């Protein structure tokens, strides 16, 4: 037990902070809603009946536990034992469903009739539309019009599920702009509506709430790694980071065990210094975005710098406050992968293991060569989603860049 770090807390404080990051910076109109959520969320999610319904749905509806798979070709390539945490096998194709199930159960208990959400890659929109169909609640999803084009299959899925998809036309017409529209809707409909935020971002208690719902990932990794290796914990946990929910969930039960190295993979886009990047931890500085104090890409006078990544799910100018804190304290290390590096990892995993990953997840694979792995290391990579939604992007990229398969 001497490995447990005692001096720095990586869990949220009562006032909603992770060190200097977090908090709830919200307009007056949302205060009552967010305050109600803050007062009730832990009470509700710790009720035995809630836990039972949540766990039953995760098992029978989502298909959990998701497997932990020893990827032999990848392991040989990187010279370490690479285990993939297969969130890509979840119902709807990514980790997002863990959180939307938790939040819809919470929304029902709060008596809400209407659900709104923002989405980038469309995975969170699909996961939200899915649980709204399941629970028969009205669903409105905001999505940047650029993302509507590059993630068309997910738009069709949301429509099939009965959701209304509303295009966001401002700014770069991507995730940040969709989030702005969703917040505007919420302000106008605060009493009837629950906003299901899809990542470990937003005002307190969202980052902690989303992290807890996603922590099923590390809860499973703990017993699965023991089953597979006889060791109590992995040497590394690696995850891509947009807002930070799959990483937060994969890290959660290891946060206070400093024997487990925590690695984040950001989207460098066309290169960290190219002016077309979403590498928030490198390019960002402290500021407020979408209700919390965190690291974000901004100009000197506080204007948000438009992020860029080929991957819609990582194309966000901020990072969750937990991750800002993990990076600031040195608990987690960040590496950045370019579009091109991520694409090459997509091809390697498809050809080498027969698994077509989401472009987001491929960023976590693309940085494995940089972290200094040793032969006996057990490395868990969170494979956050599957690549079906990205197939058009993949084929176009391969053709345009003359990549030989
Ligand atoms: C949404 C998404 C991400 C990025 O979101 P996080 O909150 O950082 O996890 C990563 N991978 C996939 C497959 C996604 O759908």
XYZ file of C-alpha atoms and ligand atoms in Angstrom:
420
model
C 0.000 0.000 0.000
C 3.015 2.302 0.201
C 2.465 3.075 -3.480
C -0.646 5.081 -2.804
C 0.005 8.776 -3.342
C -1.256 10.681 -0.321
C -0.180 14.261 -0.823
C -2.034 15.249 -3.997
C -5.689 14.452 -4.540
C -6.789 13.494 -8.013
C -10.417 13.309 -7.025
C -12.752 16.252 -7.196
C -13.070 18.521 -4.135
C -16.431 19.326 -2.537
C -16.457 22.637 -4.370
C -15.829 20.899 -7.694
C -12.125 21.518 -8.222
C -9.196 19.371 -9.291
C -6.365 21.467 -7.913
C -6.749 24.810 -9.671
C -9.027 23.465 -12.422
C -12.762 22.787 -12.549
C -15.521 24.679 -10.771
C -18.847 25.808 -12.204
C -18.778 29.059 -14.198
C -22.332 29.281 -15.462
C -24.909 31.901 -16.372
C -27.428 32.799 -13.656
C -30.225 31.148 -15.676
C -28.634 27.722 -15.221
C -27.785 28.046 -11.573
C -30.878 26.258 -10.209
C -30.408 23.294 -12.576
C -26.717 22.816 -12.009
C -27.116 23.292 -8.264
C -29.880 20.665 -8.130
C -27.644 18.272 -10.028
C -24.728 19.023 -7.697
C -26.781 18.392 -4.568
C -28.375 15.193 -5.831
C -25.997 13.370 -8.172
C -24.004 11.386 -5.607
C -27.078 10.567 -3.556
C -28.936 9.267 -6.608
C -26.121 7.301 -8.210
C -25.243 5.613 -4.918
C -28.819 4.349 -4.365
C -28.839 0.534 -4.579
C -31.776 0.633 -7.000
C -29.933 3.031 -9.320
C -26.795 0.892 -9.166
C -28.780 -2.230 -9.986
C -30.526 -0.672 -12.975
C -27.253 0.860 -14.235
C -25.295 -2.381 -13.917
C -28.061 -4.499 -15.470
C -28.177 -2.213 -18.505
C -24.383 -2.158 -18.815
C -24.380 -5.951 -18.857
C -27.455 -6.829 -20.935
C -27.861 -3.770 -23.158
C -24.317 -2.474 -23.653
C -22.704 -5.923 -23.563
C -20.252 -5.375 -20.717
C -17.732 -6.321 -19.555
C -15.885 -5.317 -22.702
C -12.997 -7.723 -23.398
C -9.352 -7.003 -22.624
C -7.555 -8.366 -25.664
C -3.844 -9.158 -25.938
C -2.973 -7.823 -29.398
C -0.128 -10.111 -30.516
C 0.881 -8.324 -33.702
C 0.954 -4.944 -31.953
C 2.849 -6.476 -29.037
C 5.509 -7.888 -31.346
C 5.744 -4.546 -33.134
C 6.178 -2.431 -29.982
C 8.127 -4.992 -27.946
C 5.757 -5.034 -24.959
C 2.456 -6.671 -24.030
C -0.226 -4.483 -25.577
C -3.740 -5.126 -24.301
C -6.687 -3.434 -25.971
C -9.661 -2.495 -23.798
C -12.388 -3.135 -26.323
C -14.844 -0.255 -25.838
C -15.325 -0.503 -29.608
C -17.437 -3.614 -28.966
C -20.021 -1.778 -26.857
C -23.535 -1.275 -28.207
C -23.419 1.827 -30.476
C -19.686 1.390 -31.007
C -17.862 3.448 -28.383
C -17.474 4.173 -24.674
C -20.024 7.022 -24.822
C -22.944 4.684 -24.035
C -21.654 4.046 -20.466
C -22.195 7.692 -19.613
C -25.494 8.213 -21.440
C -27.054 5.240 -19.633
C -25.993 6.713 -16.301
C -27.230 10.201 -17.164
C -30.601 9.110 -18.553
C -31.308 7.148 -15.368
C -30.394 10.274 -13.411
C -32.535 12.537 -15.637
C -35.550 10.279 -15.101
C -35.119 10.486 -11.350
C -34.912 14.283 -11.617
C -38.260 14.241 -13.445
C -36.898 15.644 -16.739
C -38.943 15.159 -19.920
C -36.542 16.331 -22.569
C -32.887 15.537 -23.314
C -30.377 17.611 -25.242
C -26.796 16.774 -26.190
C -23.872 18.015 -28.254
C -21.876 15.736 -30.481
C -18.661 15.848 -32.517
C -17.979 12.473 -34.126
C -21.636 11.667 -33.574
C -20.901 8.828 -31.159
C -22.250 10.755 -28.182
C -25.276 11.851 -30.225
C -25.986 8.254 -31.195
C -25.503 7.047 -27.618
C -27.868 9.763 -26.369
C -30.480 9.101 -29.070
C -30.251 5.404 -28.156
C -30.962 5.835 -24.444
C -33.731 8.358 -25.213
C -35.432 5.757 -27.429
C -34.945 3.198 -24.664
C -36.475 5.472 -22.032
C -38.979 7.247 -24.326
C -37.736 10.796 -23.791
C -37.602 13.547 -26.406
C -34.073 13.999 -27.824
C -32.434 16.970 -29.548
C -28.778 16.689 -30.637
C -26.645 19.673 -31.673
C -23.904 18.930 -34.191
C -21.549 21.177 -36.169
C -22.467 21.261 -39.855
C -18.899 20.241 -40.805
C -19.240 17.185 -38.584
C -22.676 16.390 -40.037
C -20.928 15.925 -43.388
C -17.863 13.974 -42.192
C -19.840 11.709 -39.836
C -22.905 11.142 -42.032
C -23.581 7.511 -40.970
C -24.038 8.644 -37.373
C -26.486 11.378 -38.417
C -28.583 8.713 -40.141
C -28.455 6.532 -37.034
C -29.661 9.379 -34.798
C -32.545 10.037 -37.177
C -33.483 6.343 -37.215
C -33.560 6.423 -33.425
C -36.018 9.322 -33.451
C -33.721 12.188 -32.446
C -33.782 15.668 -33.982
C -30.325 16.672 -35.231
C -29.813 20.446 -35.259
C -26.830 21.794 -37.259
C -24.527 24.344 -35.572
C -23.391 26.878 -38.169
C -21.192 29.224 -36.120
C -17.367 29.294 -35.748
C -15.608 26.255 -37.172
C -18.980 24.432 -37.274
C -17.599 21.609 -35.100
C -17.853 20.341 -31.522
C -17.242 23.621 -29.668
C -19.977 25.322 -31.690
C -22.418 22.456 -31.119
C -21.717 22.767 -27.383
C -22.470 26.504 -27.480
C -25.825 25.807 -29.157
C -26.696 23.099 -26.638
C -25.953 25.456 -23.735
C -28.168 28.118 -25.335
C -31.036 25.611 -25.606
C -30.521 24.566 -21.993
C -30.738 28.160 -20.773
C -34.079 28.531 -22.575
C -35.515 25.208 -21.328
C -33.745 24.692 -18.009
C -36.727 23.379 -16.096
C -37.862 20.577 -18.393
C -34.538 19.627 -19.911
C -31.488 17.637 -18.864
C -28.310 18.289 -20.826
C -26.350 15.062 -21.267
C -22.771 16.273 -21.689
C -20.704 13.658 -23.517
C -17.271 14.184 -22.029
C -15.523 14.899 -18.731
C -16.009 18.625 -19.246
C -18.539 21.304 -18.333
C -19.449 22.808 -14.969
C -19.159 20.769 -11.768
C -20.590 18.154 -11.204
C -20.395 17.037 -14.866
C -16.684 16.120 -15.054
C -16.947 14.018 -11.881
C -20.318 12.533 -12.814
C -19.178 11.507 -16.307
C -15.917 10.138 -14.890
C -17.811 7.983 -12.378
C -20.084 6.550 -15.079
C -17.046 5.801 -17.262
C -15.026 4.361 -14.363
C -16.547 0.972 -15.179
C -13.686 0.805 -17.731
C -10.895 0.808 -15.117
C -12.974 -1.262 -12.721
C -13.001 -4.017 -15.336
C -9.342 -3.500 -16.301
C -8.364 -4.160 -12.664
C -9.710 -7.713 -12.565
C -9.055 -8.441 -16.228
C -5.346 -7.574 -16.036
C -5.022 -9.743 -12.949
C -6.756 -12.606 -14.718
C -4.496 -12.249 -17.780
C -1.121 -11.442 -16.203
C -1.348 -12.328 -12.510
C -0.304 -8.734 -11.765
C -2.549 -6.431 -9.742
C -2.252 -3.517 -12.131
C -0.874 -2.655 -15.578
C 2.380 -0.699 -16.040
C 0.727 1.770 -18.398
C -2.789 2.899 -19.241
C -2.977 4.826 -22.515
C -5.994 6.715 -23.870
C -6.792 9.381 -26.405
C -8.171 12.648 -25.076
C -10.755 14.964 -26.584
C -12.671 16.245 -23.578
C -11.331 13.306 -21.618
C -14.101 10.843 -20.755
C -12.610 7.587 -22.043
C -9.257 8.508 -20.509
C -10.875 9.484 -17.181
C -12.777 6.196 -17.090
C -9.713 4.124 -17.992
C -7.560 5.938 -15.383
C -10.053 6.271 -12.521
C -9.156 3.322 -10.304
C -5.432 3.845 -10.934
C -5.267 7.575 -10.208
C -3.760 7.085 -6.757
C -1.431 4.223 -7.684
C 1.725 5.876 -8.989
C 3.101 2.527 -10.205
C 0.608 2.831 -13.054
C 1.839 5.327 -15.636
C -0.995 7.309 -17.170
C -0.543 8.411 -20.782
C -2.764 10.750 -22.804
C -2.747 11.065 -26.593
C -3.872 14.371 -28.051
C -4.615 15.273 -31.639
C -1.768 17.239 -33.209
C -3.826 17.650 -36.411
C -1.439 18.698 -39.188
C 1.334 19.226 -36.596
C 1.469 20.876 -33.171
C 2.921 24.102 -34.591
C 1.152 24.052 -37.952
C -1.700 26.337 -36.900
C -4.026 23.374 -37.541
C -3.975 21.414 -34.308
C -6.022 20.376 -31.295
C -3.055 19.705 -28.969
C -4.647 21.550 -26.065
C -2.180 20.658 -23.341
C 0.758 22.009 -25.351
C -0.957 24.955 -27.032
C -3.423 25.768 -24.268
C -3.403 28.096 -21.285
C -5.636 28.468 -18.272
C -9.095 29.854 -18.907
C -12.809 29.158 -18.804
C -14.623 27.147 -21.462
C -18.121 25.666 -21.323
C -18.482 26.192 -17.601
C -15.140 25.150 -16.153
C -11.652 26.469 -15.507
C -9.217 24.399 -17.503
C -6.580 24.436 -20.246
C -7.808 25.744 -23.565
C -6.472 27.109 -26.810
C -6.975 30.873 -26.703
C -5.443 34.103 -27.927
C -3.836 36.552 -25.501
C -7.123 38.415 -25.154
C -9.038 35.233 -24.425
C -10.586 34.471 -27.835
C -10.849 30.750 -28.468
C -8.507 29.517 -31.198
C -10.305 27.221 -33.638
C -8.967 23.707 -33.162
C -8.293 21.301 -35.998
C -8.127 17.532 -36.175
C -9.191 15.132 -38.914
C -10.824 13.271 -36.055
C -14.153 14.900 -35.160
C -14.133 13.493 -31.622
C -10.797 15.136 -30.742
C -11.488 18.429 -32.514
C -12.074 20.450 -29.330
C -10.112 23.475 -28.003
C -10.298 22.432 -24.319
C -9.528 19.451 -22.132
C -11.373 18.222 -19.024
C -10.290 19.777 -15.697
C -9.208 16.414 -14.264
C -6.751 16.020 -17.136
C -5.509 19.601 -16.835
C -4.721 18.748 -13.203
C -3.118 15.378 -14.014
C -0.881 17.072 -16.569
C -0.030 20.055 -14.362
C 0.949 17.800 -11.443
C 2.914 15.441 -13.695
C 0.651 12.491 -12.825
C -0.175 11.984 -16.517
C 2.071 12.508 -19.527
C 0.764 13.765 -22.842
C 1.936 12.949 -26.350
C 0.467 14.269 -29.576
C -0.201 12.319 -32.781
C -0.806 13.928 -36.164
C -3.656 13.021 -38.531
C -1.146 11.119 -40.620
C 0.318 9.155 -37.715
C -3.173 8.252 -36.532
C -4.142 7.140 -40.047
C -1.081 4.866 -40.267
C -2.117 3.312 -36.932
C -5.622 2.771 -38.277
C -4.152 0.822 -41.187
C -1.757 -1.133 -38.926
C -4.530 -2.217 -36.567
C -6.900 -3.071 -39.414
C -4.285 -5.153 -41.254
C -2.416 -6.455 -38.212
C -5.251 -7.397 -35.866
C -8.414 -7.324 -37.966
C -9.807 -4.441 -35.933
C -10.769 -1.163 -37.617
C -10.491 1.447 -34.855
C -12.166 4.840 -34.606
C -9.827 7.618 -35.751
C -9.890 9.032 -32.199
C -8.724 5.743 -30.693
C -5.963 5.413 -33.280
C -4.249 8.446 -31.714
C -3.642 6.344 -28.590
C -1.997 3.633 -30.726
C 0.069 6.143 -32.700
C 2.073 7.350 -29.699
C 3.011 3.900 -28.340
C 6.420 4.046 -30.005
C 7.329 7.221 -28.096
C 6.768 6.272 -24.488
C 9.805 4.041 -23.961
C 8.163 0.646 -23.503
C 10.201 -2.265 -22.163
C 9.731 -5.924 -23.035
C 7.972 -7.012 -19.848
C 5.624 -3.989 -19.680
C 1.889 -4.626 -19.593
C 0.219 -1.803 -21.451
C -3.533 -1.252 -21.599
C -4.708 0.919 -24.482
C -8.289 2.106 -24.328
C -9.734 1.368 -27.760
C -12.491 3.920 -27.306
C -14.507 3.141 -30.439
C -14.848 1.351 -33.748
C -14.110 2.829 -37.141
C -17.363 2.264 -39.036
C -18.246 5.965 -38.822
C -14.831 6.908 -40.270
C -14.671 4.626 -43.306
C -15.325 7.385 -45.836
C -12.674 9.582 -44.192
C -10.200 6.655 -44.260
C -10.709 5.784 -47.913
C -10.545 9.436 -48.997
C -7.367 10.025 -46.965
C -5.703 6.914 -48.363
C -6.538 7.928 -51.935
C -5.642 11.607 -51.550
C -2.279 10.861 -49.913
C -1.392 7.960 -52.180
C -0.929 5.608 -49.251
C 0.035 2.122 -50.482
C -1.905 -0.551 -48.663
C -16.043 11.031 -28.344
C -14.951 10.101 -28.608
C -13.650 10.337 -28.116
C -13.238 11.591 -27.406
O -13.951 11.884 -26.242
P -13.352 11.691 -24.780
O -14.382 12.323 -23.915
O -12.038 12.391 -24.718
O -13.224 10.240 -24.539
C -12.692 9.359 -28.322
N -12.970 8.237 -29.000
C -14.199 7.976 -29.503
C -14.433 6.708 -30.253
C -15.230 8.896 -29.322
O -16.439 8.627 -29.812
